[in-house]
Tab-separated table of C-alpha atoms and ligand atoms in Angstrom:
chain	number	residue	atom	x	y	z
A	1	MET	CA	24.723	-61.219	20.625
A	2	ASN	CA	27.799	-59.915	22.419
A	3	ALA	CA	27.717	-56.520	20.773
A	4	PRO	CA	28.023	-53.722	23.322
A	5	ASP	CA	25.021	-51.439	23.755
A	6	ARG	CA	25.317	-48.533	21.383
A	7	PHE	CA	24.660	-45.988	24.091
A	8	GLU	CA	27.975	-47.050	25.611
A	9	LEU	CA	29.464	-44.761	22.978
A	10	PHE	CA	28.313	-41.713	24.873
A	11	ILE	CA	26.939	-42.660	28.305
A	12	LEU	CA	29.512	-42.958	31.070
A	13	GLY	CA	29.593	-46.323	32.804
A	14	ASP	CA	28.979	-46.758	36.507
A	15	GLY	CA	31.618	-44.857	38.434
A	16	GLU	CA	33.359	-43.834	35.240
A	17	LYS	CA	34.638	-40.264	35.116
A	18	LYS	CA	34.479	-37.979	32.086
A	19	VAL	CA	38.132	-37.012	32.443
A	20	THR	CA	40.996	-38.664	34.290
A	21	TRP	CA	44.600	-37.632	34.050
A	22	ASN	CA	48.161	-38.412	34.998
A	23	LEU	CA	51.328	-36.381	35.026
A	24	ASP	CA	54.074	-37.560	32.737
A	25	THR	CA	57.102	-37.869	35.011
A	26	ARG	CA	59.581	-38.045	32.157
A	27	VAL	CA	58.801	-34.618	30.741
A	28	PRO	CA	58.189	-31.503	32.848
A	29	ASN	CA	54.840	-29.720	32.795
A	30	THR	CA	53.215	-32.539	30.911
A	31	ALA	CA	50.048	-34.460	31.570
A	32	ILE	CA	47.966	-36.980	29.690
A	33	PHE	CA	44.220	-36.599	29.999
A	34	THR	CA	41.873	-39.441	29.178
A	35	PHE	CA	38.446	-38.318	28.031
A	36	ASN	CA	35.867	-41.062	28.344
A	37	LYS	CA	32.933	-41.446	25.982
A	38	GLU	CA	34.251	-38.702	23.722
A	39	ASP	CA	35.662	-38.694	20.188
A	40	HIS	CA	37.233	-36.455	17.531
A	41	THR	CA	34.520	-33.863	18.103
A	42	LEU	CA	36.094	-32.878	21.404
A	43	GLY	CA	39.604	-34.243	20.847
A	44	HIS	CA	40.458	-32.249	17.769
A	45	LEU	CA	38.600	-29.190	19.034
A	46	LEU	CA	40.618	-29.039	22.270
A	47	SER	CA	43.952	-30.089	20.902
A	48	SER	CA	43.933	-27.561	18.076
A	49	ARG	CA	42.663	-24.800	20.349
A	50	LEU	CA	45.553	-25.419	22.742
A	51	HIS	CA	48.017	-24.794	19.909
A	52	LYS	CA	46.954	-21.159	19.934
A	53	TYR	CA	48.196	-20.387	23.438
A	54	SER	CA	51.806	-19.322	23.737
A	55	TYR	CA	52.229	-21.176	27.032
A	56	VAL	CA	51.280	-24.477	25.426
A	57	GLN	CA	54.317	-26.169	23.936
A	58	PHE	CA	52.683	-29.387	22.841
A	59	SER	CA	49.207	-30.790	22.497
A	60	ALA	CA	47.923	-33.767	20.572
A	61	TYR	CA	45.285	-36.413	20.966
A	62	ILE	CA	45.004	-40.065	20.085
A	63	ILE	CA	42.117	-42.476	19.979
A	64	PRO	CA	43.833	-45.594	21.337
A	65	HIS	CA	41.549	-48.002	19.500
A	66	PRO	CA	38.697	-47.361	17.065
A	67	LEU	CA	36.349	-49.567	19.103
A	68	LEU	CA	37.007	-47.709	22.347
A	69	PRO	CA	34.963	-44.523	22.864
A	70	SER	CA	37.738	-42.479	24.467
A	71	PHE	CA	40.742	-40.383	23.561
A	72	ASP	CA	43.972	-39.365	25.259
A	73	LEU	CA	45.056	-35.736	25.134
A	74	ARG	CA	48.676	-34.991	25.903
A	75	VAL	CA	49.539	-31.428	26.871
A	76	THR	CA	52.883	-29.807	27.642
A	77	THR	CA	53.065	-26.225	28.848
A	78	ASP	CA	55.960	-23.879	29.550
A	79	GLY	CA	55.237	-24.105	33.273
A	80	SER	CA	53.471	-20.783	33.717
A	81	VAL	CA	50.121	-22.564	33.481
A	82	SER	CA	49.396	-26.160	34.355
A	83	PRO	CA	48.218	-28.447	31.575
A	84	LYS	CA	44.920	-28.862	33.370
A	85	ASP	CA	44.331	-25.125	33.603
A	86	ALA	CA	45.274	-24.783	29.953
A	87	ILE	CA	42.516	-27.207	29.019
A	88	VAL	CA	40.004	-25.503	31.271
A	89	GLN	CA	40.911	-22.171	29.700
A	90	ALA	CA	40.559	-23.644	26.217
A	91	CYS	CA	37.108	-24.988	27.094
A	92	ARG	CA	35.999	-21.624	28.469
A	93	ASP	CA	37.248	-19.786	25.404
A	94	ILE	CA	35.470	-22.157	23.039
A	95	VAL	CA	32.255	-21.921	25.034
A	96	GLY	CA	32.505	-18.140	24.724
A	97	GLU	CA	33.075	-18.381	21.001
A	98	LEU	CA	30.115	-20.692	20.626
A	99	ASP	CA	28.036	-18.145	22.508
A	100	GLN	CA	29.075	-15.500	20.040
A	101	LEU	CA	28.365	-17.839	17.153
A	102	SER	CA	24.894	-18.466	18.531
A	103	ARG	CA	24.184	-14.733	18.754
A	104	GLU	CA	25.594	-14.101	15.288
A	105	PHE	CA	23.490	-16.868	13.830
A	106	THR	CA	20.314	-15.636	15.518
A	107	LYS	CA	20.952	-12.114	14.234
A	108	GLU	CA	21.558	-13.288	10.691
A	109	TRP	CA	18.569	-15.633	10.770
A	110	GLU	CA	16.226	-12.861	11.873
A	111	LEU	CA	17.546	-10.560	9.148
A	112	LYS	CA	17.066	-13.276	6.565
A	113	LYS	CA	13.544	-13.898	7.762
A	114	ILE	CA	12.668	-10.219	7.360
A	115	ALA	CA	14.262	-10.163	3.910
A	116	ASN	CA	12.337	-13.277	2.888
A	117	THR	CA	8.973	-11.902	3.981
A	118	GLU	CA	9.629	-8.604	2.247
A	119	SER	CA	10.495	-10.264	-1.036
A	120	ARG	CA	7.307	-12.289	-0.840
A	121	ASN	CA	5.140	-9.182	-0.438
B	1	MET	CA	46.360	-15.228	33.859
B	2	ASP	CA	47.404	-13.764	30.590
B	3	TYR	CA	47.126	-15.631	27.379
B	4	ASP	CA	47.171	-14.659	23.757
B	5	ILE	CA	44.051	-13.887	21.891
B	6	PRO	CA	44.385	-16.583	19.327
B	7	MET	CA	44.286	-16.571	15.557
B	8	ASP	CA	46.357	-14.336	13.343
B	9	GLY	CA	44.946	-10.956	14.233
B	10	GLU	CA	41.401	-12.286	14.102
B	11	ASP	CA	40.023	-11.221	17.420
B	12	THR	CA	36.548	-10.735	16.035
B	13	GLY	CA	35.343	-14.218	16.867
B	14	PRO	CA	33.028	-16.280	14.699
B	15	THR	CA	30.865	-14.531	12.128
B	16	VAL	CA	28.004	-15.899	10.064
B	17	THR	CA	26.565	-14.908	6.699
B	18	ILE	CA	23.354	-16.678	5.778
B	19	ARG	CA	23.075	-17.055	2.031
B	20	GLU	CA	19.809	-18.926	1.887
B	21	ALA	CA	17.196	-19.852	4.423
B	22	SER	CA	14.041	-21.875	3.980
B	23	PRO	CA	11.900	-24.129	6.163
B	24	ALA	CA	13.919	-27.068	4.870
B	25	ALA	CA	17.521	-25.858	4.925
B	26	VAL	CA	19.899	-23.089	5.864
B	27	ASP	CA	22.996	-22.253	3.865
B	28	PHE	CA	25.592	-20.077	5.556
B	29	ILE	CA	29.230	-19.037	5.538
B	30	LEU	CA	31.139	-19.463	8.769
B	31	ARG	CA	34.158	-17.189	9.166
B	32	HIS	CA	36.924	-16.548	11.700
B	33	VAL	CA	36.896	-20.028	13.145
B	34	ASP	CA	39.396	-22.802	12.593
B	35	LEU	CA	38.775	-26.103	10.871
B	36	ALA	CA	38.505	-28.013	14.142
B	37	PHE	CA	35.802	-25.686	15.424
B	38	ALA	CA	33.769	-25.825	12.223
B	39	ASN	CA	34.141	-29.571	11.962
B	40	SER	CA	33.144	-30.161	15.578
B	41	LEU	CA	29.995	-28.164	14.982
B	42	ARG	CA	29.285	-30.249	11.898
B	43	ARG	CA	29.873	-33.515	13.737
B	44	VAL	CA	27.683	-32.527	16.648
B	45	ILE	CA	24.851	-31.511	14.305
B	46	MET	CA	25.149	-34.830	12.495
B	47	SER	CA	25.147	-37.108	15.492
B	48	GLU	CA	24.412	-35.624	18.888
B	49	ILE	CA	21.257	-33.526	18.734
B	50	PRO	CA	18.330	-35.193	20.498
B	51	THR	CA	15.201	-35.921	18.451
B	52	MET	CA	12.228	-38.290	18.580
B	53	ALA	CA	11.966	-41.567	16.659
B	54	ILE	CA	9.962	-44.767	16.954
B	55	ASP	CA	12.036	-47.198	18.975
B	56	LEU	CA	9.638	-49.923	20.111
B	57	VAL	CA	6.865	-51.508	18.078
B	58	GLU	CA	4.244	-53.920	19.267
B	59	VAL	CA	2.923	-55.741	16.213
B	60	LYS	CA	-0.630	-56.749	17.008
B	61	LYS	CA	-1.630	-57.723	13.522
B	62	ASN	CA	0.261	-57.892	10.265
B	63	THR	CA	-1.196	-59.679	7.269
B	64	SER	CA	0.647	-57.514	4.751
B	65	VAL	CA	3.294	-58.976	2.468
B	66	LEU	CA	6.072	-57.355	4.487
B	67	ALA	CA	7.776	-58.984	7.460
B	68	ASP	CA	7.169	-57.482	10.916
B	69	GLU	CA	10.758	-56.390	11.446
B	70	PHE	CA	10.921	-54.874	7.968
B	71	ILE	CA	7.952	-52.629	8.779
B	72	CYS	CA	9.345	-51.833	12.221
B	73	HIS	CA	12.568	-50.668	10.660
B	74	ARG	CA	10.645	-48.400	8.287
B	75	LEU	CA	8.612	-47.014	11.160
B	76	GLY	CA	11.800	-46.120	13.037
B	77	LEU	CA	13.016	-44.028	10.123
B	78	ILE	CA	9.894	-41.878	9.830
B	79	PRO	CA	10.708	-38.312	10.872
B	80	LEU	CA	8.762	-37.133	13.905
B	81	ASN	CA	8.364	-33.591	15.119
B	82	SER	CA	10.985	-32.928	17.795
B	83	LYS	CA	10.183	-29.350	18.711
B	84	SER	CA	10.954	-28.689	22.412
B	85	VAL	CA	12.170	-32.246	22.786
B	86	ASP	CA	13.817	-31.092	26.020
B	87	ASP	CA	10.406	-31.648	27.604
B	88	VAL	CA	10.820	-35.370	27.023
B	89	LEU	CA	13.067	-37.423	29.300
B	90	TYR	CA	15.440	-40.083	28.125
B	91	THR	CA	13.905	-43.418	29.030
B	92	ARG	CA	17.120	-44.391	30.807
B	93	ASP	CA	16.778	-41.337	33.066
B	94	CYS	CA	13.074	-41.889	33.728
B	95	ASP	CA	11.671	-43.565	36.816
B	96	CYS	CA	9.331	-45.806	34.873
B	97	ASP	CA	9.971	-49.483	34.160
B	98	GLN	CA	9.878	-49.497	30.378
B	99	TYR	CA	8.312	-46.322	29.050
B	100	CYS	CA	5.743	-43.754	30.094
B	101	GLU	CA	4.291	-40.437	28.918
B	102	ASN	CA	7.254	-38.539	30.389
B	103	CYS	CA	9.795	-40.342	28.266
B	104	SER	CA	7.887	-41.481	25.186
B	105	VAL	CA	5.080	-40.812	22.763
B	106	THR	CA	2.760	-43.613	21.704
B	107	LEU	CA	1.569	-43.689	18.102
B	108	SER	CA	-1.028	-46.142	16.949
B	109	LEU	CA	-1.223	-47.468	13.431
B	110	TYR	CA	-4.286	-49.246	12.136
B	111	ALA	CA	-5.103	-49.874	8.503
B	112	ARG	CA	-7.270	-52.451	6.768
B	113	CYS	CA	-7.882	-52.652	3.068
B	114	THR	CA	-11.484	-53.508	2.239
B	115	SER	CA	-11.687	-52.476	-1.398
B	116	ASP	CA	-10.203	-53.759	-4.613
B	117	GLY	CA	-6.920	-52.196	-5.619
B	118	VAL	CA	-3.963	-51.132	-3.553
B	119	MET	CA	-4.248	-49.183	-0.317
B	120	ARG	CA	-1.278	-47.124	0.675
B	121	VAL	CA	-0.457	-46.541	4.340
B	122	PHE	CA	1.311	-43.276	5.101
B	123	ALA	CA	2.941	-41.518	8.036
B	124	ARG	CA	-0.302	-39.541	8.409
B	125	ASP	CA	-1.932	-42.802	9.546
B	126	LEU	CA	0.252	-42.837	12.647
B	127	VAL	CA	-1.941	-41.327	15.347
B	128	PRO	CA	-0.142	-39.829	18.358
B	129	GLN	CA	-1.860	-40.616	21.628
B	130	ASP	CA	-2.257	-38.264	24.558
B	131	PRO	CA	-0.920	-37.446	27.061
B	132	ARG	CA	2.329	-36.143	25.598
B	133	ALA	CA	5.169	-34.015	26.968
B	134	ASN	CA	4.025	-31.162	24.721
B	135	GLU	CA	1.802	-30.624	21.707
B	136	TRP	CA	4.556	-31.084	19.136
B	137	VAL	CA	6.720	-34.038	20.026
B	138	GLY	CA	6.071	-37.295	18.252
B	139	VAL	CA	3.748	-35.966	15.548
B	140	PRO	CA	4.737	-37.436	12.154
B	141	VAL	CA	6.371	-34.938	9.796
B	142	ILE	CA	4.177	-34.273	6.772
B	143	LYS	CA	5.554	-31.812	4.244
B	144	ASP	CA	3.803	-32.757	1.006
B	145	ASP	CA	0.673	-31.022	-0.287
B	146	ASN	CA	-1.657	-34.044	-0.114
B	147	PRO	CA	-0.794	-34.275	2.913
B	148	ASP	CA	0.407	-37.843	3.356
B	149	GLY	CA	3.908	-37.958	4.747
B	150	ALA	CA	6.211	-40.878	4.105
B	151	LEU	CA	4.830	-44.082	2.565
B	152	ILE	CA	5.108	-46.957	5.045
B	153	LEU	CA	3.583	-49.934	3.222
B	154	LYS	CA	0.879	-51.058	0.786
B	155	LEU	CA	-2.075	-53.380	1.380
B	156	THR	CA	-4.454	-55.225	-0.920
B	157	LYS	CA	-7.971	-56.418	-0.216
B	158	GLY	CA	-8.305	-58.236	3.108
B	159	GLN	CA	-4.861	-57.283	4.413
B	160	GLU	CA	-4.502	-55.497	7.707
B	161	VAL	CA	-1.882	-53.996	10.005
B	162	GLU	CA	-2.281	-52.947	13.603
B	163	MET	CA	0.680	-51.704	15.563
B	164	LYS	CA	1.501	-49.779	18.690
B	165	CYS	CA	4.611	-47.663	18.191
B	166	ILE	CA	6.606	-46.148	21.035
B	167	ALA	CA	8.660	-43.102	20.038
B	168	LYS	CA	11.559	-42.203	22.301
B	169	LYS	CA	14.137	-39.486	22.565
B	170	GLY	CA	17.609	-40.325	21.343
B	171	ILE	CA	20.662	-39.163	19.406
B	172	ALA	CA	22.058	-40.298	16.088
B	173	LYS	CA	25.179	-41.693	17.723
B	174	GLU	CA	22.940	-44.479	18.960
B	175	HIS	CA	21.004	-44.929	15.721
B	176	ALA	CA	20.865	-42.845	12.534
B	177	LYS	CA	17.066	-42.633	12.774
B	178	TRP	CA	17.561	-39.935	15.418
B	179	ALA	CA	19.579	-37.720	13.057
B	180	PRO	CA	17.962	-34.270	12.813
B	181	THR	CA	19.507	-33.605	9.440
B	182	ALA	CA	19.504	-35.376	6.122
B	183	ALA	CA	22.836	-33.887	5.177
B	184	VAL	CA	25.288	-31.227	6.228
B	185	GLY	CA	27.044	-29.639	3.290
B	186	PHE	CA	30.556	-28.594	4.290
B	187	GLU	CA	33.250	-27.083	2.114
B	188	TYR	CA	36.245	-24.797	2.358
B	189	ASP	CA	38.794	-23.580	-0.150
B	190	PRO	CA	36.698	-24.311	-3.269
B	191	TRP	CA	39.633	-23.477	-5.557
B	192	ASN	CA	41.874	-25.924	-3.680
B	193	LYS	CA	44.499	-23.234	-3.173
B	194	LEU	CA	45.722	-24.968	-0.036
B	195	LYS	CA	46.150	-28.231	-1.954
B	196	HIS	CA	44.366	-30.185	0.752
B	197	LEU	CA	42.891	-32.167	-2.123
B	198	ASP	CA	44.888	-34.130	-4.646
B	199	TYR	CA	42.473	-34.597	-7.528
B	200	TRP	CA	42.438	-37.874	-9.400
B	201	TYR	CA	41.927	-37.247	-13.115
B	202	GLU	CA	42.102	-38.893	-16.522
B	203	GLU	CA	43.283	-35.983	-18.620
B	204	SER	CA	42.740	-32.671	-16.891
B	205	ALA	CA	41.869	-32.067	-13.265
B	206	LYS	CA	40.570	-28.637	-14.215
B	207	ASP	CA	37.983	-30.022	-16.638
B	208	GLU	CA	37.005	-33.056	-14.625
B	209	TRP	CA	36.574	-31.336	-11.252
B	210	PRO	CA	34.343	-28.302	-11.808
B	211	VAL	CA	34.600	-25.696	-9.067
B	212	SER	CA	31.537	-25.552	-6.828
B	213	ARG	CA	29.166	-22.617	-6.548
B	214	ASN	CA	31.182	-21.531	-3.505
B	215	GLY	CA	34.057	-20.664	-5.831
B	216	GLU	CA	32.210	-17.479	-6.754
B	217	TRP	CA	32.774	-16.278	-3.195
B	218	GLU	CA	36.544	-16.429	-3.440
B	219	ASP	CA	39.164	-15.100	-5.848
B	220	GLN	CA	40.277	-17.452	-8.534
B	221	PRO	CA	43.962	-18.298	-8.096
B	222	GLN	CA	46.356	-16.833	-10.626
B	223	GLU	CA	48.056	-19.075	-13.119
B	224	GLY	CA	51.212	-20.480	-11.548
B	225	GLU	CA	50.340	-19.127	-8.128
B	226	GLY	CA	52.189	-21.043	-5.421
B	227	VAL	CA	50.667	-22.745	-2.427
B	228	ALA	CA	50.394	-20.669	0.722
B	229	LEU	CA	52.125	-23.061	3.064
B	230	ASP	CA	50.890	-21.253	6.152
B	231	GLY	CA	47.386	-20.856	4.747
B	232	GLN	CA	44.572	-21.709	7.137
B	233	PRO	CA	41.283	-23.329	6.056
B	234	GLY	CA	38.301	-21.011	5.908
B	235	PRO	CA	35.765	-19.587	5.368
B	236	PHE	CA	33.490	-22.600	5.654
B	237	TYR	CA	30.435	-23.054	3.474
B	238	VAL	CA	27.846	-24.946	5.463
B	239	ASN	CA	24.417	-26.196	4.424
B	240	VAL	CA	22.189	-27.810	7.039
B	241	GLU	CA	19.140	-29.604	5.695
B	242	THR	CA	16.505	-30.874	8.088
B	243	VAL	CA	14.552	-34.120	7.823
B	244	GLY	CA	11.608	-32.134	9.143
B	245	GLY	CA	11.592	-32.766	12.872
B	246	LEU	CA	13.437	-29.563	13.763
B	247	GLU	CA	13.727	-26.274	11.931
B	248	PRO	CA	17.150	-25.731	10.349
B	249	ASP	CA	18.046	-22.788	12.577
B	250	VAL	CA	17.056	-24.805	15.637
B	251	ILE	CA	19.371	-27.587	14.521
B	252	VAL	CA	22.316	-25.180	14.337
B	253	GLN	CA	21.467	-23.652	17.715
B	254	GLN	CA	21.015	-27.058	19.309
B	255	GLY	CA	24.354	-28.127	17.865
B	256	ILE	CA	26.010	-25.132	19.504
B	257	LYS	CA	24.284	-25.964	22.769
B	258	VAL	CA	25.275	-29.616	22.760
B	259	LEU	CA	28.889	-28.655	22.090
B	260	GLN	CA	28.811	-26.141	24.931
B	261	GLN	CA	27.390	-28.734	27.309
B	262	LYS	CA	30.148	-31.110	26.284
B	263	LEU	CA	32.769	-28.486	27.140
B	264	ALA	CA	30.952	-27.494	30.325
B	265	GLY	CA	31.152	-31.116	31.423
B	266	VAL	CA	34.925	-31.004	30.996
B	267	ILE	CA	35.222	-27.716	32.863
B	268	GLN	CA	33.131	-29.091	35.693
B	269	GLU	CA	35.235	-32.203	35.880
B	270	LEU	CA	38.607	-30.426	35.793
B	271	ALA	CA	37.888	-27.155	37.569
B	272	GLY	CA	34.892	-28.186	39.604
B	273	GLY	CA	34.408	-28.508	43.362
B	274	ASP	CA	37.366	-30.654	44.355
B	275	ASN	CA	40.175	-28.172	43.993
B	276	GLN	CA	43.434	-29.771	43.272
B	277	ALA	CA	46.611	-28.558	44.829
B	278	GLU	CA	48.371	-27.940	41.589
B	279	THR	CA	46.224	-25.086	40.390
B	280	ASN	CA	48.760	-22.361	41.151
B	281	GLY	CA	50.948	-23.172	38.220
B	282	ASP	CA	54.341	-24.088	39.562
B	283	GLY	CA	53.083	-26.539	42.119
B	284	PHE	CA	52.347	-29.375	39.803
B	285	GLY	CA	55.861	-30.177	38.716
B	286	PRO	CA	57.369	-32.190	41.538
B	287	ARG	CA	54.263	-34.038	42.625
B	288	SER	CA	53.776	-37.713	42.180
B	289	PRO	CA	52.160	-38.791	38.965
B	290	GLU	CA	48.966	-40.055	40.453
B	291	GLY	CA	46.973	-37.100	39.212
B	292	PRO	CA	43.730	-35.916	40.693
B	293	SER	CA	43.371	-38.656	43.265
B	294	GLY	CA	46.573	-37.525	44.920
B	295	GLY	CA	45.452	-33.941	45.329
B	296	TYR	CA	45.424	-32.527	48.828
B	297	ASP	CA	42.877	-30.119	50.095
B	298	GLN	CA	44.033	-26.550	50.404
B	299	GLY	CA	41.090	-25.450	52.406
B	300	GLY	CA	38.949	-23.385	50.134
B	301	TYR	CA	41.639	-22.203	47.798
B	302	THR	CA	40.093	-21.371	44.470
B	303	THR	CA	41.589	-20.497	41.158
B	304	PRO	CA	40.681	-17.274	39.408
B	305	PHE	CA	38.629	-19.406	37.046
B	306	ASP	CA	36.388	-20.800	39.698
B	307	GLN	CA	34.720	-17.492	40.292
B	308	ARG	CA	34.018	-17.131	36.648
B	309	GLY	CA	32.810	-20.640	36.244
B	310	GLY	CA	29.473	-20.175	37.897
B	311	ALA	CA	27.586	-17.609	35.947
B	312	SER	CA	28.969	-17.326	32.523
B	313	ALA	CA	27.341	-16.764	29.239
B	314	TRP	CA	26.255	-20.301	28.540
B	315	GLY	CA	24.203	-20.977	31.580
B	316	GLY	CA	21.971	-19.627	34.244
B	317	GLY	CA	22.950	-18.087	37.518
B	318	GLY	CA	25.316	-19.144	40.221
B	319	MET	CA	23.980	-22.662	40.316
B	320	THR	CA	25.879	-25.117	38.287
B	321	PRO	CA	25.117	-24.326	34.667
B	322	TYR	CA	26.250	-27.804	33.817
B	323	GLY	CA	23.315	-29.474	35.520
B	324	ALA	CA	21.210	-30.136	32.489
B	325	THR	CA	23.210	-32.522	30.405
B	326	PRO	CA	22.188	-33.367	26.891
B	327	TYR	CA	21.430	-36.866	28.135
B	328	GLY	CA	18.993	-36.099	30.875
B	329	GLN	CA	18.278	-34.037	33.890
B	330	ASN	CA	20.734	-35.532	36.302
B	331	GLY	CA	24.172	-34.214	35.660
B	332	GLY	CA	25.432	-36.769	38.116
B	333	ASN	CA	27.295	-38.853	35.643
B	334	TRP	CA	29.327	-35.929	34.478
C	1	ZN	ZN1	9.274	-43.029	31.563
């Protein structure tokens, strides 16, 4: 009856933005990013990737409520890079890695296909 | 901007070893990635790859023993071929009122039992109607030798069903019937050296929790060997089994693509067109906390990233590679 449409889990609402953010005034070089219509898939991926950069001093995410399809990502850097740029860099690096994964998988799949046809002959 | 190449000396990037491949499943080892990366790939394969499934059913006649909605539910779960499903629009992105040939495939089902005994109605009795977005989408998956496909219902003499089924594109986050895979096997550290698992047991954990086949790919821990406190999970043993609508390698590749589009959406949002003032590093400290909305225009100033953003490995040329979202042609919402 009053259940929300299930596509509201992943389709942005009218005028809703994928990412909004605010600086944390209490701590330097810190911002909290709200990702709308996203979940652990992106939250954990980004937050754990950020841990690997030396200029990132803190990153963690929280899903404020299990019924809300959003998460907050808090990032603190050492000041040499802004939190926003750190996230953008993380995204670019992961996209690059996924590209490499795609190539690796294709290569392996083709090899396996050849091996399979040979063993059948 | 300099930054560390991450991961303890592993600058090789992800590597894959396929152990087994068949039309139904692919079994591979994923190395040199962290747990978050491997798990995100798994999650995206489970729930965010678009496929086709019956979503609307017009019941014209049903004199079988099964209720209309019971049959409709079964129809929704029948795997349909989803090859090149990119050719099909999401209904919500389509211009039509309810559905049309650009955003759906119509399958008709008609069966009437005229003889004594039981008549079985199978997925093969679903007849896709033309026109369709391409020759593959919406065709029921039939893998058995008969060939019949999945059993939908049974009729006895005089019983009849007639239905018009509308198959649409969707993802499993909306309903599990759109899941491209029956299961994704996922394991790391088969010997539990990292002690991420705390086995429940009656007498002996060793006897009651046999090590999986993946244990043969790693050294057995020595007796009394301590836990590597800084040990990282990996390699990951992954097994992707299809329900038949997409080939297993296509599922993995689509998963990678969907994840990339997700990230591209974030890049576009954060680094895209409206340059914020704080991009040069030290400028963001003293500003008011209102975030992006408070940004002032610096007249064409771009970050070093913005040049790279256009034509990188995951997309086409200088045009926005983020245009085609996984949820339709218009990237506007992103
Ligand atoms: Zn349409």
